[in-house]
Coordinates of C-alpha atoms and ligand atoms in Angstrom, one line a residue:
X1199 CA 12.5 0.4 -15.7
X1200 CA 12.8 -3.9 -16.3
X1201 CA 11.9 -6.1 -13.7
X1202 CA 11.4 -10.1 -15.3
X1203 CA 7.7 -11.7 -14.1
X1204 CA 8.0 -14.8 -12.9
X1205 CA 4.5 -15.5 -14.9
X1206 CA 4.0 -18.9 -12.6
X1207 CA 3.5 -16.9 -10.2
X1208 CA 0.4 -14.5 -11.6
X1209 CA -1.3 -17.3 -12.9
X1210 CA -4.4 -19.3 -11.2
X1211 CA -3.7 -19.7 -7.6
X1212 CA -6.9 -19.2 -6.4
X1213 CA -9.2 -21.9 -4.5
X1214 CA -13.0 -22.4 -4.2
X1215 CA -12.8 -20.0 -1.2
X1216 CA -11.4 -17.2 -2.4
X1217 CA -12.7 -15.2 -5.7
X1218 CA -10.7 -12.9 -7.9
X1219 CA -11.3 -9.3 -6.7
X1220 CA -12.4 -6.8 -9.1
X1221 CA -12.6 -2.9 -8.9
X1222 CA -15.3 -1.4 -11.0
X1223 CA -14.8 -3.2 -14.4
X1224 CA -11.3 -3.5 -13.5
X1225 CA -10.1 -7.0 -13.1
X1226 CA -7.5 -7.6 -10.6
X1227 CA -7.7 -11.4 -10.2
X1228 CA -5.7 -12.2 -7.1
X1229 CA -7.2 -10.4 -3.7
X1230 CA -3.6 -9.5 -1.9
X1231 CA -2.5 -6.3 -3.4
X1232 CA -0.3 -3.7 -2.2
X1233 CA -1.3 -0.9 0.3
X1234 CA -0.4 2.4 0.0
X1235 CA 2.9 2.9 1.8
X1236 CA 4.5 6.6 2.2
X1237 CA 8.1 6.3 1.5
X1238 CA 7.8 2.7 0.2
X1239 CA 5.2 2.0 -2.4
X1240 CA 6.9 3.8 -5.2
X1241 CA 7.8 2.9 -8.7
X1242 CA 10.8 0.3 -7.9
X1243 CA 9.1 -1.2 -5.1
X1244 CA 5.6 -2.1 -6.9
X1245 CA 7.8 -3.6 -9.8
X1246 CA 9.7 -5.7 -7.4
X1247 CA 6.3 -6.8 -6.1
X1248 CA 4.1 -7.3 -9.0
X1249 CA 7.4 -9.5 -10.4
X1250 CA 6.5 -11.4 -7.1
X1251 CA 2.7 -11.7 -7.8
X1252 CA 1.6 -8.4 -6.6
X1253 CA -1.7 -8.1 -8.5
X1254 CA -2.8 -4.6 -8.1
X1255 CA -0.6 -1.7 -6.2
X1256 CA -1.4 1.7 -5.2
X1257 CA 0.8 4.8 -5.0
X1258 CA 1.7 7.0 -1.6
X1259 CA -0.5 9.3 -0.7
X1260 CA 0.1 12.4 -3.3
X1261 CA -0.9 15.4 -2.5
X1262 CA -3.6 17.2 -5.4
X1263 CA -1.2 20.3 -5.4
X1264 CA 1.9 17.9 -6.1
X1265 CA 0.2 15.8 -8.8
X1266 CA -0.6 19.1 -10.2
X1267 CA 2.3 20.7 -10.2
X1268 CA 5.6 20.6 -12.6
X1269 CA 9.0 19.5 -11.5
X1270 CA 10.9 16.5 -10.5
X1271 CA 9.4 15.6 -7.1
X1272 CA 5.5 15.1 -8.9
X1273 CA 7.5 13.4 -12.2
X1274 CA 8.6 10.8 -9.8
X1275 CA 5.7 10.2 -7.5
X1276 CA 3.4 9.7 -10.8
X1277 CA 5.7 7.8 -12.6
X1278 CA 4.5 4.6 -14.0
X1279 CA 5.8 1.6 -16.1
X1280 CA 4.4 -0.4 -18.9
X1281 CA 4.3 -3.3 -16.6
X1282 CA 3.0 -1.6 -13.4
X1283 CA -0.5 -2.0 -13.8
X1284 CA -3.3 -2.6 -12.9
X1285 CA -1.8 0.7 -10.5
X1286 CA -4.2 2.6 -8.2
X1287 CA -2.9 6.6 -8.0
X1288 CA -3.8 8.0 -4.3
X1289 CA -4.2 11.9 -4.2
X1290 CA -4.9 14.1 -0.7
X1291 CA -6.7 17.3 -0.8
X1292 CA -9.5 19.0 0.9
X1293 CA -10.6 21.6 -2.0
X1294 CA -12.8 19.5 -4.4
X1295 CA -12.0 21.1 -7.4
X1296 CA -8.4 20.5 -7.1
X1297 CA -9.1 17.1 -5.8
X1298 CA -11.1 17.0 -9.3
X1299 CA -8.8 18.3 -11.2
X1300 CA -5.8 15.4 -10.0
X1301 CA -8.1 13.0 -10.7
X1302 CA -8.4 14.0 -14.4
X1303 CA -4.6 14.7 -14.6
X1304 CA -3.8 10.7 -13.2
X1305 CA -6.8 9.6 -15.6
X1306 CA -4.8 11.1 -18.8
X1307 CA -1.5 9.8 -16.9
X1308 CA -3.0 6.2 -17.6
X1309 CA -3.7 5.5 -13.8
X1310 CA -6.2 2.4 -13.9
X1311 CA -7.9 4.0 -10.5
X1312 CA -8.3 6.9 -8.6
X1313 CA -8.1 6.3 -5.0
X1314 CA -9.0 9.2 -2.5
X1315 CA -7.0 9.1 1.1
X1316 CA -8.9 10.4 4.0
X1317 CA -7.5 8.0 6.1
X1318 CA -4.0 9.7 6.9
X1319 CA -3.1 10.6 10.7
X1320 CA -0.2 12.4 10.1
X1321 CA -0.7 15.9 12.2
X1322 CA -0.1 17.8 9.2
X1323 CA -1.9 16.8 7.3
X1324 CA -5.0 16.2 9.8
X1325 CA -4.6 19.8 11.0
X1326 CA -5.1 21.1 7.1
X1327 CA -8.2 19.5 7.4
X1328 CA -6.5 16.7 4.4
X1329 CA -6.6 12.4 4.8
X1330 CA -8.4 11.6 8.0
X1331 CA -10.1 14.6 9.1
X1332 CA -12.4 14.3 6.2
X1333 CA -13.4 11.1 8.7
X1334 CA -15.7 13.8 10.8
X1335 CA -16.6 15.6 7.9
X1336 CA -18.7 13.6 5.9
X1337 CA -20.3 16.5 3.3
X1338 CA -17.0 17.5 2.9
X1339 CA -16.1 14.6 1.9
X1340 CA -18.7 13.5 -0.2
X1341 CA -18.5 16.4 -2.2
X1342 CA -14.7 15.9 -2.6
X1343 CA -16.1 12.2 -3.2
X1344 CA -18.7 13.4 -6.0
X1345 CA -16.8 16.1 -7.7
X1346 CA -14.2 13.5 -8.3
X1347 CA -16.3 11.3 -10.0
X1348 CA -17.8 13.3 -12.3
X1349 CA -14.0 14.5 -13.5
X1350 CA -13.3 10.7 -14.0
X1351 CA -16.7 9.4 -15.2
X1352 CA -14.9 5.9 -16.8
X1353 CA -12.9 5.4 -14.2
X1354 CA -13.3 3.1 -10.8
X1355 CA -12.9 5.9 -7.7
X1356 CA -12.2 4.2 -4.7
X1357 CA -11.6 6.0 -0.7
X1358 CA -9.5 4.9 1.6
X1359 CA -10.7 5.3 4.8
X1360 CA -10.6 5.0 8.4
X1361 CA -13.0 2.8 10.9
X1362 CA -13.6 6.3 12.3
X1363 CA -12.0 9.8 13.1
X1364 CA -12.7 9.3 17.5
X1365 CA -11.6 6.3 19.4
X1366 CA -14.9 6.6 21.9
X1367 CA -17.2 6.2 19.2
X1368 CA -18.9 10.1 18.8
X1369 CA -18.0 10.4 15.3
X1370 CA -18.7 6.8 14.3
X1371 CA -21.7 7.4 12.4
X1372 CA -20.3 9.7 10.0
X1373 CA -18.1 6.9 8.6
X1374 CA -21.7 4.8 7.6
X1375 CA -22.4 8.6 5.8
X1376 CA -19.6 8.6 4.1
X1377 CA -19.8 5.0 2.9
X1378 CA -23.2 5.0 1.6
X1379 CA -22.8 8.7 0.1
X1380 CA -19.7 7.1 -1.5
X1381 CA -21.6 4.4 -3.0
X1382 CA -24.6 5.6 -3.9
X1383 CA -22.2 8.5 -5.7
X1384 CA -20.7 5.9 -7.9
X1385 CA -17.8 5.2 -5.8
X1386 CA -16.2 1.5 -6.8
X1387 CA -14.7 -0.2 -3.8
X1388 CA -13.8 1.0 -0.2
X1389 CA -10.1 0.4 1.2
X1390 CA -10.7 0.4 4.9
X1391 CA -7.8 0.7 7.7
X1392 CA -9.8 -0.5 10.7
X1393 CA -8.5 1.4 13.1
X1394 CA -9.5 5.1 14.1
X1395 CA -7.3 8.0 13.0
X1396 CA -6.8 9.3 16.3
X1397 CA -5.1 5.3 16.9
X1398 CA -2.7 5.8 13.8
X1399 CA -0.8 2.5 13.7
X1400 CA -1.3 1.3 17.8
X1401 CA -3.4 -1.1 19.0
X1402 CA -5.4 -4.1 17.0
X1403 CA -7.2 -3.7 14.3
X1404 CA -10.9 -3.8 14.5
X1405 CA -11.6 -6.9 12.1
X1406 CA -15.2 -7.1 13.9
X1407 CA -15.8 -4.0 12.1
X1408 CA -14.6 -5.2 8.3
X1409 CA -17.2 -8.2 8.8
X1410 CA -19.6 -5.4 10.0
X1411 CA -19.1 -3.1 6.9
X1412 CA -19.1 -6.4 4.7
X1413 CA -22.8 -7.6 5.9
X1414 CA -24.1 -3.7 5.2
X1415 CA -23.0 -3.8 2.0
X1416 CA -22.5 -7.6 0.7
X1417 CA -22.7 -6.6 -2.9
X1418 CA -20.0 -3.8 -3.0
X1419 CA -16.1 -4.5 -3.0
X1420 CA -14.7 -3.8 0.3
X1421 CA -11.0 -4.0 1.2
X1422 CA -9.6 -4.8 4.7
X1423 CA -6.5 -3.2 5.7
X1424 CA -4.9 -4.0 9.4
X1425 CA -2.6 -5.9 11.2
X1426 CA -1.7 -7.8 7.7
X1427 CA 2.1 -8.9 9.2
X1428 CA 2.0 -12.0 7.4
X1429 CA 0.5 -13.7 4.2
X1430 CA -1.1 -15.7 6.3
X1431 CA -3.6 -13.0 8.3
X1432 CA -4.4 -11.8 4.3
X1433 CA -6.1 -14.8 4.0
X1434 CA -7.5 -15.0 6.9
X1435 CA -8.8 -11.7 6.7
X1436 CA -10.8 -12.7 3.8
X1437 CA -12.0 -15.8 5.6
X1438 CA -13.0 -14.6 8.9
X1439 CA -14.3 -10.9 7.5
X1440 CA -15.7 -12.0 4.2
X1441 CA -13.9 -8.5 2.8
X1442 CA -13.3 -9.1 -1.3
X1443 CA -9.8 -8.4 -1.4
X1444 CA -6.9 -7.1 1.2
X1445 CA -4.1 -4.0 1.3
X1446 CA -0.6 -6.0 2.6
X1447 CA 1.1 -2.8 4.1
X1448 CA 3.9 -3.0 7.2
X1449 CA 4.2 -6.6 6.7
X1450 CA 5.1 -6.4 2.8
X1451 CA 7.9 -3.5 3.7
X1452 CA 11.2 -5.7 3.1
X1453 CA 9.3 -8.7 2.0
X1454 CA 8.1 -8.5 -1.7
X1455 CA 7.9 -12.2 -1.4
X1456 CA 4.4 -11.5 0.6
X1457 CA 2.7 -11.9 -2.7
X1458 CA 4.4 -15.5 -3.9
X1459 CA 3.9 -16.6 -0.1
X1460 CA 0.2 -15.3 0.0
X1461 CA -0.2 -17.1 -3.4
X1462 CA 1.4 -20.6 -2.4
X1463 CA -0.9 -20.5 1.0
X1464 CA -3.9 -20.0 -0.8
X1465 CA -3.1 -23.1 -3.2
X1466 CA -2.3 -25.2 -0.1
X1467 CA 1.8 -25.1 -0.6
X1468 CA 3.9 -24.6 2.1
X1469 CA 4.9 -20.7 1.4
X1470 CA 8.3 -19.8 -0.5
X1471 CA 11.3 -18.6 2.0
X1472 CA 13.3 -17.3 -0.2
X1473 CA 17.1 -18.5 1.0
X1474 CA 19.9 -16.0 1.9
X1475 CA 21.3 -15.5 -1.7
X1476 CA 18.2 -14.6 -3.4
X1477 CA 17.4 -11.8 -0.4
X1478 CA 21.0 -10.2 -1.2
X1479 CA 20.0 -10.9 -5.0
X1480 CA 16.6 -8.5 -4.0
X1481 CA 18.5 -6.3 -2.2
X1482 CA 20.6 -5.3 -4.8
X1483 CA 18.0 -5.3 -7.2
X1484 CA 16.2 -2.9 -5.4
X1485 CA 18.9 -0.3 -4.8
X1486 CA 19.6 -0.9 -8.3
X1487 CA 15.7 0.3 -9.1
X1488 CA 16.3 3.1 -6.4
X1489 CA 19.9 4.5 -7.8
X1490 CA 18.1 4.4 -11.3
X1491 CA 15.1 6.3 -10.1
X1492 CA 16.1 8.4 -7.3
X1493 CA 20.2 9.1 -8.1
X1494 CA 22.8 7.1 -6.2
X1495 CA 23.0 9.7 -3.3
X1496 CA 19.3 9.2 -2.3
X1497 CA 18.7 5.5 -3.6
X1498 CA 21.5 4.2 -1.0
X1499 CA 19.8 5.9 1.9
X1500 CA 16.3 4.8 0.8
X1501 CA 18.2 0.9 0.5
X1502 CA 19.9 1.3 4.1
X1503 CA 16.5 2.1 5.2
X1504 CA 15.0 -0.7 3.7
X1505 CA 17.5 -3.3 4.7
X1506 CA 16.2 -3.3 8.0
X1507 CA 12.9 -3.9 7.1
X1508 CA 14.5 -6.7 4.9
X1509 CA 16.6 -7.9 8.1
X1510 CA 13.2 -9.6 9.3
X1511 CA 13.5 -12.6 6.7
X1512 CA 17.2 -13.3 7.9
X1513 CA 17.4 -15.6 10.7
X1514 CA 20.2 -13.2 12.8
X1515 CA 17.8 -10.0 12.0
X1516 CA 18.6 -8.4 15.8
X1517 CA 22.3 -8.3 14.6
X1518 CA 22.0 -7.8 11.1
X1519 CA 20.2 -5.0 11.9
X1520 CA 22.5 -3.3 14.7
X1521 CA 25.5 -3.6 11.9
X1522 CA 23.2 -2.6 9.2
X1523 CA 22.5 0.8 12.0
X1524 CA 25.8 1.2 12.0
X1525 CA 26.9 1.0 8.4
X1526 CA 27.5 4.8 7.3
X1527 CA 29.1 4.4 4.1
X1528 CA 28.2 2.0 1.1
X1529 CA 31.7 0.3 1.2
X1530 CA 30.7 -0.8 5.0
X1531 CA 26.8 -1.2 4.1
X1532 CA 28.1 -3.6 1.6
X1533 CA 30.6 -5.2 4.0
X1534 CA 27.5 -5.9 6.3
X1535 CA 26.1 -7.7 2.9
X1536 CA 28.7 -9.7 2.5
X1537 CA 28.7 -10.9 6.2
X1538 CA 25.4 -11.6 6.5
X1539 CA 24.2 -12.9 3.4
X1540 CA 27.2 -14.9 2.7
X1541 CA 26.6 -17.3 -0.7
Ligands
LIG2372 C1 5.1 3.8 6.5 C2 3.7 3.8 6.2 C3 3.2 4.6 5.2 C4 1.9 4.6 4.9 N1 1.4 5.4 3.9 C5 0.1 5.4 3.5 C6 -0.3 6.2 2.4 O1 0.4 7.0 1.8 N2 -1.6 6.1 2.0 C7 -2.5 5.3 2.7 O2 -3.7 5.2 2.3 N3 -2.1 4.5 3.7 C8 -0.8 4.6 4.1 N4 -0.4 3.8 5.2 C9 -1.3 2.9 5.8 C10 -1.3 1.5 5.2 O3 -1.6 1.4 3.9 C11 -2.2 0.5 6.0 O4 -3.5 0.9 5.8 C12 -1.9 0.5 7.5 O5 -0.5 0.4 7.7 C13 -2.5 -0.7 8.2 O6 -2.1 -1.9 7.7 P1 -1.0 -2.8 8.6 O7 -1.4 -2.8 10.0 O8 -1.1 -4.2 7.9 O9 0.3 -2.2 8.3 C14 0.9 3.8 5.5 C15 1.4 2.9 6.5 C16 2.8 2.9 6.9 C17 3.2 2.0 8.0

């Protein structure tokens, strides 16, 4: 799978004020990377983004069963690419010796880290005691954490994590168990959404607490996830948190430019719009990367989809988006295209 680097774009760009993030002895460079996104952060869409300045991207959430298992499904949520790296794979489990045994399997895969989700809300998943209801289980989790670690001795483990499990603060403390049992375990870096699981995606997020867990452990690599929209609040996150590096999630769904815009703000340049033609250029890149790597049937549902996230750069995104709704077939999805992103 080809996508061209624009290499201007993943060189230098950093100033004085913000430092290169690294990840165990992996070097990332470049402190706004790409979250873990269900249903988005797959093998097209991290190309698209690292060819965008996307230092370092992570995977959806994989199940340990899935990553262990044979079949097309598991083929395509591990694939990789020679140029998709440095690439974080993120497995879910509750049993530690599967959760151990995944590990190994994305280490011989050529994953560059292991990154452990008990962060998700999904009922589910929550309910099979998986993802964030590790959050109020912190010997669970840490020996998940440690088992882990000893099946991937050389390379960086990192957990994604919640601020907590409860929104009125009873199981707060177990997430200051977790993160010292994580550390003190070997753990590399911490990914932290800072809101509670029971919150899933309402509400703010809790940037008090990233500056919080930053001052408890100053000398560890912490990344803030959270209400990232727009290049912009990356950087700002760093700035008013002190976190070492960021996770761009809802706000980089549609916009792969996030990177190249988060890049030209930290080197004081007005950030790259990109102008109609070169969205509808992206587009059909993209559902060119999905076709490829899903079949044409599934790639032009997972592009419809994505064009509306897409519609939020286009200056008529309310309409756009109402014909975009309305576009059943390709022929009329492209007709849309062709309206709206006339060159
Ligand atoms: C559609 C969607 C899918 C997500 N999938 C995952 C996932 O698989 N693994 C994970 O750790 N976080 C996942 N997240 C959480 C994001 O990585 C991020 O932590 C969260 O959205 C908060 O950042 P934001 O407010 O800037 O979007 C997902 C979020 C969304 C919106």
């Amino acid at each position: 799978m080809k996508t061209p680097v624009a290499e201007h774009l993943i060189s230098g760009d950093l100033t004085p004020s913000l430092k290169p993030l690294s990840i165990g002895g992996l070097e990332v460079g470049f402190p706004v990377t790409l979250g873990a996104l269900a249903g988005y952060s797959d093998l097209p869409y991290r190309l698209l983004c690292r060819s965008l300045g996307a230092p370092y991207c992570v995977t959806e959430a994989m199940l340990d069963r899935q990553v262990l298992a044979q079949g097309r499904l598991k083929k395509r949520l591990v694939a990789t690419d020679p140029s998709d790296h440095p690439v974080g794979g993120q497995i879910m489990g509750h049993e530690p010796e599967v959760m151990a045994q995944a590990a190994a399997a994305l280490d011989a895969m050529g994953f560059d880290v292991v990154d452990l989700n008990f962060a998700c809300p999904v009922r589910k998943v929550v309910s099979r005691g998986r993802g964030g209801a590790l959050m109020k289980e912190p010997e669970a989790a840490l020996t998940i954490v440690r088992a882990v670690i000893e099946a991937v001795p050389h390379k960086p483990v990192t957990l994604k994590l919640r601020r907590a499990f409860h929104e009125d603060g009873r199981t707060a403390e177990d997430f200051w168990r977790i993160a010292r049992g994580a550390f003190e375990a070997g753990a590399s870096a911490l990914s932290v959404h800072a809101r509670t699981v029971e919150r899933k995606y309402s509400g703010r997020a809790d940037w008090g607490f990233l500056a919080a867990l930053k001052r408890e452990f100053p000398d560890r690599t912490i990344l803030g996830s959270g209400d990232v929209m727009k290049p912009a609040d990356a950087l700002r996150m760093i700035e008013e948190t002190g976190v070492d590096g960021v996770l761009a999630a809802r706000g980089a769904i549609g916009n792969p430019w996030f990177f190249r815009q988060a890049r030209d703000l930290a080197a004081g340049r007005e950030p790259y719009l990109p102008p109609l033609d070169e969205q509808r250029e992206m587009i059909e890149r993209h559902y060119g990367l999905l076709c490829e790597f899903y079949g044409q049937g599934r790639g032009f549902k997972k592009i419809v989809h994505t064009c509306l996230q897409y519609a939020k750069l286009h200056p008529r995104r309310t309409d756009l988006r109402n014909a975009l709704v309305a576009a059943k077939t390709e022929e009329r999805w492209r007709a849309v295209l062709d309206a709206f992103y006339a060159f």
